[in-house]
mmCIF file of C-alpha atoms in Angstrom:
data_model
loop_
_atom_site.group_PDB
_atom_site.id
_atom_site.type_symbol
_atom_site.label_atom_id
_atom_site.label_comp_id
_atom_site.label_asym_id
_atom_site.label_seq_id
_atom_site.Cartn_x
_atom_site.Cartn_y
_atom_site.Cartn_z
ATOM 1 C CA MET A 1 25.621 116.093 54.020
ATOM 2 C CA ALA A 2 28.748 114.254 55.206
ATOM 3 C CA LEU A 3 26.685 111.127 55.878
ATOM 4 C CA GLN A 4 25.380 111.067 52.325
ATOM 5 C CA GLU A 5 28.902 111.223 50.970
ATOM 6 C CA LYS A 6 29.948 108.262 53.100
ATOM 7 C CA LEU A 7 26.998 106.202 51.839
ATOM 8 C CA ASP A 8 27.839 106.974 48.224
ATOM 9 C CA ARG A 9 31.451 106.034 48.793
ATOM 10 C CA PHE A 10 30.386 102.689 50.395
ATOM 11 C CA LYS A 11 28.121 101.880 47.415
ATOM 12 C CA LYS A 12 30.988 102.470 45.029
ATOM 13 C CA GLN A 13 33.201 100.125 47.028
ATOM 14 C CA GLN A 14 30.487 97.474 46.930
ATOM 15 C CA GLU A 15 30.118 97.820 43.161
ATOM 16 C CA LYS A 16 33.883 97.570 42.750
ATOM 17 C CA CYS A 17 34.076 94.407 44.833
ATOM 18 C CA GLN A 18 31.214 92.864 42.869
ATOM 19 C CA SER A 19 32.869 93.582 39.541
ATOM 20 C CA THR A 20 36.141 92.068 40.843
ATOM 21 C CA LEU A 21 34.395 88.855 41.890
ATOM 22 C CA THR A 22 32.648 88.623 38.543
ATOM 23 C CA SER A 23 35.880 88.957 36.610
ATOM 24 C CA ILE A 24 37.560 86.293 38.788
ATOM 25 C CA ALA A 25 34.684 83.881 38.238
ATOM 26 C CA ALA A 26 34.833 84.475 34.466
ATOM 27 C CA LYS A 27 38.537 83.684 34.385
ATOM 28 C CA ALA A 28 38.184 80.489 36.481
ATOM 29 C CA GLY A 29 35.667 78.903 34.110
ATOM 30 C CA PRO A 30 32.556 76.842 34.706
ATOM 31 C CA SER A 31 34.303 73.955 36.590
ATOM 32 C CA LYS A 32 35.508 76.265 39.338
ATOM 33 C CA SER A 33 32.187 77.949 39.711
ATOM 34 C CA ALA A 34 30.505 74.569 39.909
ATOM 35 C CA SER A 35 32.886 73.480 42.655
ATOM 36 C CA ILE A 36 32.157 76.691 44.522
ATOM 37 C CA GLN A 37 28.487 75.955 44.244
ATOM 38 C CA LYS A 38 29.061 72.435 45.535
ATOM 39 C CA ARG A 39 30.819 73.785 48.592
ATOM 40 C CA THR A 40 27.905 76.040 49.392
ATOM 41 C CA PRO A 41 25.879 74.322 52.099
ATOM 42 C CA VAL A 42 22.252 73.844 51.247
ATOM 43 C CA ALA A 43 19.743 73.411 53.981
ATOM 44 C CA ALA A 44 18.000 70.074 53.805
ATOM 45 C CA SER A 45 14.320 70.313 53.168
ATOM 46 C CA PRO A 46 12.244 68.821 55.944
ATOM 47 C CA LEU A 47 9.844 67.411 53.357
ATOM 48 C CA THR A 48 12.383 65.124 51.692
ATOM 49 C CA ASN A 49 12.179 61.403 52.587
ATOM 50 C CA PRO A 50 15.167 60.081 54.584
ATOM 51 C CA ARG A 51 17.385 57.554 52.801
ATOM 52 C CA THR A 52 16.609 53.915 53.501
ATOM 53 C CA PRO A 53 19.417 52.275 55.562
ATOM 54 C CA GLY A 54 21.707 49.841 53.698
ATOM 55 C CA PRO A 55 22.239 46.216 54.649
ATOM 56 C CA PRO A 56 24.068 45.693 57.968
ATOM 57 C CA VAL A 57 27.799 44.989 57.803
ATOM 58 C CA LYS A 58 28.528 41.286 58.237
ATOM 59 C CA PHE A 59 31.626 40.254 60.191
ATOM 60 C CA SER A 60 33.409 36.903 59.844
ATOM 61 C CA ASN A 61 32.399 34.017 62.120
ATOM 62 C CA ASP A 62 35.992 32.709 62.052
ATOM 63 C CA THR A 63 36.990 34.446 65.266
ATOM 64 C CA GLU A 64 37.595 31.221 67.196
ATOM 65 C CA ARG A 65 39.806 29.828 64.425
ATOM 66 C CA LEU A 66 41.875 33.010 64.309
ATOM 67 C CA GLN A 67 42.259 32.941 68.081
ATOM 68 C CA HIS A 68 43.360 29.294 67.884
ATOM 69 C CA ILE A 69 45.980 30.102 65.236
ATOM 70 C CA ASN A 70 47.235 33.051 67.272
ATOM 71 C CA SER A 71 47.565 30.914 70.407
ATOM 72 C CA ILE A 72 49.592 28.307 68.475
ATOM 73 C CA ARG A 73 51.995 30.854 67.022
ATOM 74 C CA LYS A 74 52.491 32.550 70.373
ATOM 75 C CA GLY A 75 52.966 29.230 72.169
ATOM 76 C CA PRO A 76 56.302 27.705 73.235
ATOM 77 C CA VAL A 77 58.746 26.655 70.557
ATOM 78 C CA GLY A 78 58.677 23.068 71.793
ATOM 79 C CA ALA A 79 54.897 22.855 71.415
ATOM 80 C CA GLN A 80 55.079 24.159 67.844
ATOM 81 C CA ILE A 81 57.834 21.681 66.941
ATOM 82 C CA LYS A 82 55.742 18.814 68.345
ATOM 83 C CA ARG A 83 52.808 19.830 66.142
ATOM 84 C CA VAL A 84 55.018 19.775 63.061
ATOM 85 C CA ILE A 85 56.664 16.427 63.932
ATOM 86 C CA ASP A 86 53.264 14.858 64.621
ATOM 87 C CA LEU A 87 52.100 16.071 61.207
ATOM 88 C CA LEU A 88 55.161 14.612 59.468
ATOM 89 C CA LEU A 89 54.842 11.311 61.368
ATOM 90 C CA GLU A 90 51.139 10.838 60.620
ATOM 91 C CA THR A 91 51.292 11.753 56.932
ATOM 92 C CA ARG A 92 54.813 10.475 56.053
ATOM 93 C CA GLN A 93 54.957 13.209 53.422
ATOM 94 C CA ALA A 94 57.365 16.065 52.719
ATOM 95 C CA PHE A 95 56.064 19.587 53.424
ATOM 96 C CA THR A 96 57.322 23.028 52.516
ATOM 97 C CA PRO A 97 57.157 25.703 55.244
ATOM 98 C CA GLU A 98 54.104 27.189 53.525
ATOM 99 C CA GLN A 99 52.349 23.804 53.497
ATOM 100 C CA ILE A 100 53.173 23.287 57.170
ATOM 101 C CA ASN A 101 51.619 26.666 57.916
ATOM 102 C CA GLU A 102 48.432 25.680 56.101
ATOM 103 C CA ALA A 103 48.248 22.231 57.701
ATOM 104 C CA CYS A 104 48.989 22.943 61.378
ATOM 105 C CA TYR A 105 49.232 26.777 61.584
ATOM 106 C CA VAL A 106 52.922 26.824 62.567
ATOM 107 C CA ASP A 107 54.598 29.666 60.664
ATOM 108 C CA VAL A 108 58.065 28.182 60.203
ATOM 109 C CA ASN A 109 59.366 30.976 57.987
ATOM 110 C CA SER A 110 58.479 33.750 60.443
ATOM 111 C CA ASN A 111 59.873 32.002 63.514
ATOM 112 C CA LYS A 112 63.628 31.463 63.294
ATOM 113 C CA ALA A 113 63.764 29.446 66.525
ATOM 114 C CA VAL A 114 61.213 26.952 65.203
ATOM 115 C CA PHE A 115 62.927 26.745 61.820
ATOM 116 C CA ASP A 116 66.386 26.100 63.293
ATOM 117 C CA SER A 117 65.064 23.558 65.800
ATOM 118 C CA LEU A 118 63.244 21.615 63.088
ATOM 119 C CA ARG A 119 66.248 21.655 60.788
ATOM 120 C CA ASN A 120 68.491 20.226 63.538
ATOM 121 C CA ASN A 121 65.964 17.784 65.004
ATOM 122 C CA PRO A 122 67.070 14.117 64.741
ATOM 123 C CA LYS A 123 63.508 13.101 63.839
ATOM 124 C CA VAL A 124 63.263 15.548 60.937
ATOM 125 C CA ASN A 125 64.911 15.481 57.531
ATOM 126 C CA TYR A 126 65.349 18.803 55.679
ATOM 127 C CA ASP A 127 66.524 18.819 52.056
ATOM 128 C CA GLY A 128 66.687 22.596 51.712
ATOM 129 C CA LYS A 129 63.071 22.994 50.609
ATOM 130 C CA ARG A 130 60.909 20.438 52.390
ATOM 131 C CA PHE A 131 60.668 18.849 55.824
ATOM 132 C CA SER A 132 59.916 15.147 56.269
ATOM 133 C CA TYR A 133 59.942 12.596 59.093
ATOM 134 C CA LYS A 134 63.149 10.636 59.683
ATOM 135 C CA SER A 135 62.879 7.321 61.543
ATOM 136 C CA LYS A 136 65.847 5.593 63.180
ATOM 137 C CA HIS A 137 65.708 2.748 60.646
ATOM 138 C CA ASP A 138 64.726 3.417 57.045
ATOM 139 C CA LEU A 139 62.292 0.556 56.405
ATOM 140 C CA LYS A 140 59.432 0.280 53.950
ATOM 141 C CA ASP A 141 57.807 -3.141 54.435
ATOM 142 C CA LYS A 142 57.820 -6.449 56.316
ATOM 143 C CA ASN A 143 60.620 -7.999 54.275
ATOM 144 C CA GLN A 144 63.021 -5.171 55.076
ATOM 145 C CA LEU A 145 61.948 -5.400 58.717
ATOM 146 C CA LEU A 146 62.832 -9.102 58.883
ATOM 147 C CA VAL A 147 66.214 -8.507 57.228
ATOM 148 C CA LEU A 148 67.029 -5.848 59.810
ATOM 149 C CA ILE A 149 66.028 -8.005 62.798
ATOM 150 C CA ARG A 150 68.223 -10.858 61.520
ATOM 151 C CA LYS A 151 71.187 -8.475 61.650
ATOM 152 C CA PHE A 152 70.725 -8.218 65.436
ATOM 153 C CA PRO A 153 71.013 -11.738 66.902
ATOM 154 C CA GLU A 154 71.308 -10.174 70.364
ATOM 155 C CA GLY A 155 67.925 -8.494 69.842
ATOM 156 C CA ILE A 156 66.659 -5.063 68.840
ATOM 157 C CA ALA A 157 64.308 -2.871 70.854
ATOM 158 C CA VAL A 158 60.812 -2.568 69.424
ATOM 159 C CA ILE A 159 60.738 1.088 70.426
ATOM 160 C CA ASP A 160 63.444 1.690 67.813
ATOM 161 C CA LEU A 161 61.249 0.098 65.141
ATOM 162 C CA LYS A 162 57.756 1.362 65.904
ATOM 163 C CA ASP A 163 58.102 4.587 63.888
ATOM 164 C CA ALA A 164 59.790 3.011 60.824
ATOM 165 C CA TYR A 165 56.542 2.939 58.808
ATOM 166 C CA PRO A 166 52.811 3.046 59.665
ATOM 167 C CA THR A 167 52.099 -0.733 59.792
ATOM 168 C CA VAL A 168 55.333 -1.885 61.434
ATOM 169 C CA MET A 169 53.638 -3.098 64.644
ATOM 170 C CA GLU A 170 51.213 -5.272 62.687
ATOM 171 C CA ASP A 171 54.110 -6.705 60.700
ATOM 172 C CA LEU A 172 56.001 -7.552 63.899
ATOM 173 C CA GLN A 173 53.027 -9.552 65.155
ATOM 174 C CA ALA A 174 52.733 -11.268 61.775
ATOM 175 C CA LEU A 175 56.413 -12.267 61.829
ATOM 176 C CA LYS A 176 55.985 -13.576 65.367
ATOM 177 C CA ALA A 177 52.926 -15.622 64.374
ATOM 178 C CA ALA A 178 54.874 -17.063 61.443
ATOM 179 C CA GLY A 179 57.685 -18.160 63.779
ATOM 180 C CA GLN A 180 60.262 -15.946 62.092
ATOM 181 C CA ILE A 181 61.017 -13.778 65.128
ATOM 182 C CA TRP A 182 60.613 -13.818 68.901
ATOM 183 C CA LEU A 183 59.117 -10.918 70.854
ATOM 184 C CA LEU A 184 60.287 -11.035 74.468
ATOM 185 C CA SER A 185 59.798 -8.461 77.209
ATOM 186 C CA ASN A 186 62.692 -7.051 79.180
ATOM 187 C CA PHE A 187 62.031 -7.866 82.829
ATOM 188 C CA ASP A 188 63.253 -4.498 84.135
ATOM 189 C CA SER A 189 62.078 -1.993 81.527
ATOM 190 C CA GLN A 190 59.061 -3.998 80.345
ATOM 191 C CA GLU A 191 60.033 -3.128 76.783
ATOM 192 C CA ASP A 192 59.683 -5.669 73.996
ATOM 193 C CA ILE A 193 62.811 -6.965 72.296
ATOM 194 C CA ALA A 194 62.671 -8.563 68.841
ATOM 195 C CA TYR A 195 64.967 -11.546 68.285
ATOM 196 C CA PRO A 196 65.493 -13.375 65.001
ATOM 197 C CA ASN A 197 64.358 -16.992 64.783
ATOM 198 C CA ASP A 198 66.160 -18.189 61.704
ATOM 199 C CA PRO A 199 65.215 -21.815 60.941
ATOM 200 C CA ARG A 200 68.470 -22.228 59.010
ATOM 201 C CA ALA A 201 70.464 -21.862 62.212
ATOM 202 C CA VAL A 202 69.817 -25.322 63.704
ATOM 203 C CA ILE A 203 71.708 -25.846 66.949
ATOM 204 C CA LYS A 204 72.232 -29.355 68.335
ATOM 205 C CA VAL A 205 73.283 -29.775 71.940
ATOM 206 C CA ASP A 206 75.033 -32.926 73.144
ATOM 207 C CA ASP A 207 73.162 -34.987 75.762
ATOM 208 C CA GLU A 208 76.114 -34.909 78.169
ATOM 209 C CA LEU A 209 76.147 -31.125 78.007
ATOM 210 C CA LYS A 210 72.428 -31.056 78.747
ATOM 211 C CA GLN A 211 72.904 -33.297 81.790
ATOM 212 C CA LEU A 212 75.802 -31.165 82.986
ATOM 213 C CA PHE A 213 73.722 -28.020 82.642
ATOM 214 C CA ARG A 214 70.751 -29.508 84.441
ATOM 215 C CA GLY A 215 72.964 -30.884 87.186
ATOM 216 C CA ILE A 216 74.203 -27.437 88.238
ATOM 217 C CA GLU A 217 72.323 -26.282 91.316
ATOM 218 C CA LEU A 218 71.457 -22.617 91.064
ATOM 219 C CA PRO A 219 71.157 -20.319 94.090
ATOM 220 C CA ARG A 220 67.626 -19.881 95.328
ATOM 221 C CA ASP A 221 67.889 -16.101 95.567
ATOM 222 C CA MET A 222 68.022 -14.091 92.333
ATOM 223 C CA LEU A 223 70.484 -11.667 93.949
ATOM 224 C CA ASP A 224 73.043 -14.466 94.211
ATOM 225 C CA ILE A 225 72.434 -15.484 90.609
ATOM 226 C CA GLU A 226 72.979 -11.925 89.400
ATOM 227 C CA LYS A 227 76.196 -11.653 91.433
ATOM 228 C CA ASP A 228 77.524 -14.870 89.909
ATOM 229 C CA LEU A 229 76.735 -13.617 86.415
ATOM 230 C CA GLN A 230 78.562 -10.363 87.074
ATOM 231 C CA LYS A 231 81.589 -12.241 88.434
ATOM 232 C CA ASN A 232 81.787 -14.106 85.136
ATOM 233 C CA GLY A 233 81.627 -10.887 83.099
ATOM 234 C CA MET A 234 77.980 -11.196 82.086
ATOM 235 C CA LYS A 235 75.296 -8.551 82.505
ATOM 236 C CA PRO A 236 72.145 -9.867 84.199
ATOM 237 C CA ALA A 237 68.877 -9.298 82.363
ATOM 238 C CA THR A 238 67.177 -8.549 85.697
ATOM 239 C CA ASN A 239 67.806 -6.142 88.552
ATOM 240 C CA THR A 240 66.342 -7.768 91.627
ATOM 241 C CA ALA A 241 67.744 -5.222 94.096
ATOM 242 C CA LYS A 242 66.116 -2.355 92.237
ATOM 243 C CA ARG A 243 62.837 -4.208 91.903
ATOM 244 C CA ARG A 244 62.726 -5.070 95.597
ATOM 245 C CA ALA A 245 63.539 -1.500 96.599
ATOM 246 C CA ALA A 246 60.654 -0.236 94.469
ATOM 247 C CA ALA A 247 58.377 -2.874 95.967
ATOM 248 C CA GLN A 248 59.272 -1.767 99.509
ATOM 249 C CA VAL A 249 58.467 1.842 98.643
ATOM 250 C CA GLN A 250 55.062 0.752 97.388
ATOM 251 C CA GLY A 251 54.490 -1.443 100.429
ATOM 252 C CA ILE A 252 54.680 -4.765 98.568
ATOM 253 C CA SER A 253 56.445 -7.697 100.122
ATOM 254 C CA SER A 254 59.645 -8.486 98.236
ATOM 255 C CA LYS A 255 60.417 -11.822 99.885
ATOM 256 C CA PRO A 256 60.580 -14.610 97.358
ATOM 257 C CA LYS A 257 57.902 -17.237 97.728
ATOM 258 C CA ILE A 258 59.276 -20.610 98.742
ATOM 259 C CA LYS A 259 57.759 -23.348 96.663
ATOM 260 C CA LYS A 260 56.629 -26.341 98.629
ATOM 261 C CA LYS A 261 58.060 -29.613 97.462
ATOM 262 C CA LYS A 262 55.395 -31.722 95.888
ATOM 263 C CA HIS A 263 55.195 -35.162 97.419
ATOM 264 C CA GLU A 264 54.915 -37.801 94.751
ATOM 265 C CA ILE A 265 53.873 -41.351 95.233
ATOM 266 C CA SER A 266 56.732 -43.811 95.216
ATOM 267 C CA LYS A 267 57.210 -47.461 96.023
ATOM 268 C CA ARG A 268 57.900 -46.621 99.686
ATOM 269 C CA THR A 269 54.656 -44.697 100.092
ATOM 270 C CA LYS A 270 52.236 -46.485 102.379
ATOM 271 C CA LEU A 271 49.100 -47.095 100.385
ATOM 272 C CA THR A 272 45.887 -46.600 102.296
ATOM 273 C CA ASN A 273 43.590 -46.650 99.284
ATOM 274 C CA ALA A 274 44.437 -50.079 97.992
ATOM 275 C CA HIS A 275 40.857 -50.546 96.942
ATOM 276 C CA LEU A 276 41.402 -47.857 94.242
ATOM 277 C CA PRO A 277 44.063 -49.443 92.010
ATOM 278 C CA GLU A 278 43.542 -46.901 89.191
ATOM 279 C CA LEU A 279 45.338 -44.266 91.325
ATOM 280 C CA PHE A 280 48.566 -46.260 91.313
ATOM 281 C CA ARG A 281 48.947 -47.306 87.726
ATOM 282 C CA ASN A 282 52.126 -45.304 87.307
ATOM 283 C CA LEU A 283 53.936 -47.232 90.003
ATOM 284 C CA GLY A 284 56.214 -50.043 88.983
ATOM 285 C CA SER A 285 55.892 -53.474 90.406
#
């Protein structure tokens, strides 16, 4: 009898709980009940066809380029500056930091060391917005080049001119071919020096002065010549001591070659080939 009472009491509790859930669902509305239904897991039917797989995900083939850019930006500051200066030299154009980044992958804005080094570099001009190449001499064409060389009668090093503008080396050869300049090599440094050859500057030397100059006997050894020049306050164009020391290190003989005196035929020469008179036409009677 007690068991039956417990069962009846349990049924009443069940009915009460069911009525409570029904009233809650009615108050929540259809959207809530639908969401509850969505949350209810539904067992997948084994008869349904599996979904067809979508297209495979494609990754970019630009991995090598990205690695190259990363290696440039993580490289030494000096290497990045060289890339930028080479770009400015080759193009002779002005670039913003963003354009430099696009052209040679050097992020100037994000690297303060690179930015400051470029701004203070003597080969770079910065106007506050753009970077451009700055040569030692601001030249545009062959005429300006000739005017500059004529301002240096003692000569100007070609190395100081070669980056003035793209065709400067061709113009130097053209001026040399036209006889307007001289291109001579420095004996010690092997660097070319450009000298003006102005046809308006005609120099006449007196014959007596020429004879006096040619009558001075010079020392046979270049060391003695250089010493004499230094005694008279002049800087020799050669450095024989240095050259000979380098030659000894390399195992090359540095002794000057003695030129043999060429024997010329004179009136006192005993002629043994008298039957060949055409050999002696230059002799006087």
